[in-house]
């Protein structure tokens, strides 16, 4: 199977002041994407492959399955068009406990077909995770599934919602209390690649930005919940993760000069990542499907690189 890769050794910092004002200076590069020749949604792995794949995922790498296709039939291909979106949200979403999509407009029969397509993707993504990481099974919870049928490039959104900026995923209203965010993506566009930037390992990023974050004020989790700003009380972990998300997106110098790579996920490619750990940004692409899972941290074999462990280490105390 694919070779194990970490990130490239740190390169010499680029001395921008010597490059002249108009010169574009390439940031140091990283190598976070690990390819694997998986061709089925329920592949059989050898024990060695399974251990290597899990170690790469938990280290914060992106597992890339260039040959794992999710073919659409001719009728389904019509859904790869932003005209099905209600225009209010950028994605068409299917919640795990609901039968009908949200964020889409169309005749009921069409929406039923669209929901069935998205459900089929959710089932495939779950089969994949359970086949690759059976030990995650008892700790895995299926969350939302989305079809993202609109071009990413050129959208006008606030900096905080701008996913073309490197970030780790964290949700303002949905505290996860350390539950991990595991996502399975598929480029369902037959023609165009989905272009991502992927950033440096979480520990390097956290070392830079954690000193700029603060803890919560006494009573803050309680009143934020009472005022329905959050769905449940926010934990210190959630509060720090959210600030890390915002600090990264707000820092244009970091966006330009942080260690990173640009990666093109070809049409028909699938990839999987802990999106609360791997810095990522979606730069271009027209149609993608995505499945989110919540994973109880008890399932993680090696916590060394997980956000909670890294933040606790840097703060010198457990973070809850
Ligand atoms: C994101 O998770 O930030 C966006 C991913 C994508 O739309 O490709
Ligand atoms: Fe994201």
PDB file of C-alpha atoms and ligand atoms in Angstrom, residues 148 152 163 167 169 183 185 194 196 271 275 280-282 288, ligand 1:
ATOM      1  CA  UNK A 148     -21.724  20.915  -2.225  1.00  0.00           C
ATOM      2  CA  UNK A 152     -15.968  27.591  -4.167  1.00  0.00           C
ATOM      3  CA  UNK A 163     -13.000  28.218   3.921  1.00  0.00           C
ATOM      4  CA  UNK A 167      -8.289  26.505   9.371  1.00  0.00           C
ATOM      5  CA  UNK A 169     -12.910  22.900  11.886  1.00  0.00           C
ATOM      6  CA  UNK A 183     -14.736  13.587   7.493  1.00  0.00           C
ATOM      7  CA  UNK A 185     -14.841  13.710   1.077  1.00  0.00           C
ATOM      8  CA  UNK A 194     -11.012  20.010  -6.044  1.00  0.00           C
ATOM      9  CA  UNK A 196      -7.128  22.233  -1.340  1.00  0.00           C
ATOM     10  CA  UNK A 271     -10.103  11.444   0.926  1.00  0.00           C
ATOM     11  CA  UNK A 275     -10.691  18.053  10.083  1.00  0.00           C
ATOM     12  CA  UNK A 280      -7.129  22.777   5.399  1.00  0.00           C
ATOM     13  CA  UNK A 281      -8.547  25.272   2.940  1.00  0.00           C
ATOM     14  CA  UNK A 282     -10.727  24.594  -0.111  1.00  0.00           C
ATOM     15  CA  UNK A 288     -18.198  17.479  -3.729  1.00  0.00           C
TER      16      UNK A 288
HETATM   17  C1  LIG B   1     -13.896  22.776   4.539  1.00  0.00           C
HETATM   18  O1  LIG B   1     -14.138  21.768   5.227  1.00  0.00           O
HETATM   19  O2  LIG B   1     -13.325  23.720   5.044  1.00  0.00           O
HETATM   20  C2  LIG B   1     -14.320  22.847   3.086  1.00  0.00           C
HETATM   21  C3  LIG B   1     -14.030  21.621   2.352  1.00  0.00           C
HETATM   22  C4  LIG B   1     -14.488  21.696   0.911  1.00  0.00           C
HETATM   23  O3  LIG B   1     -15.559  22.252   0.649  1.00  0.00           O
HETATM   24  O4  LIG B   1     -13.783  21.171   0.034  1.00  0.00           O
END
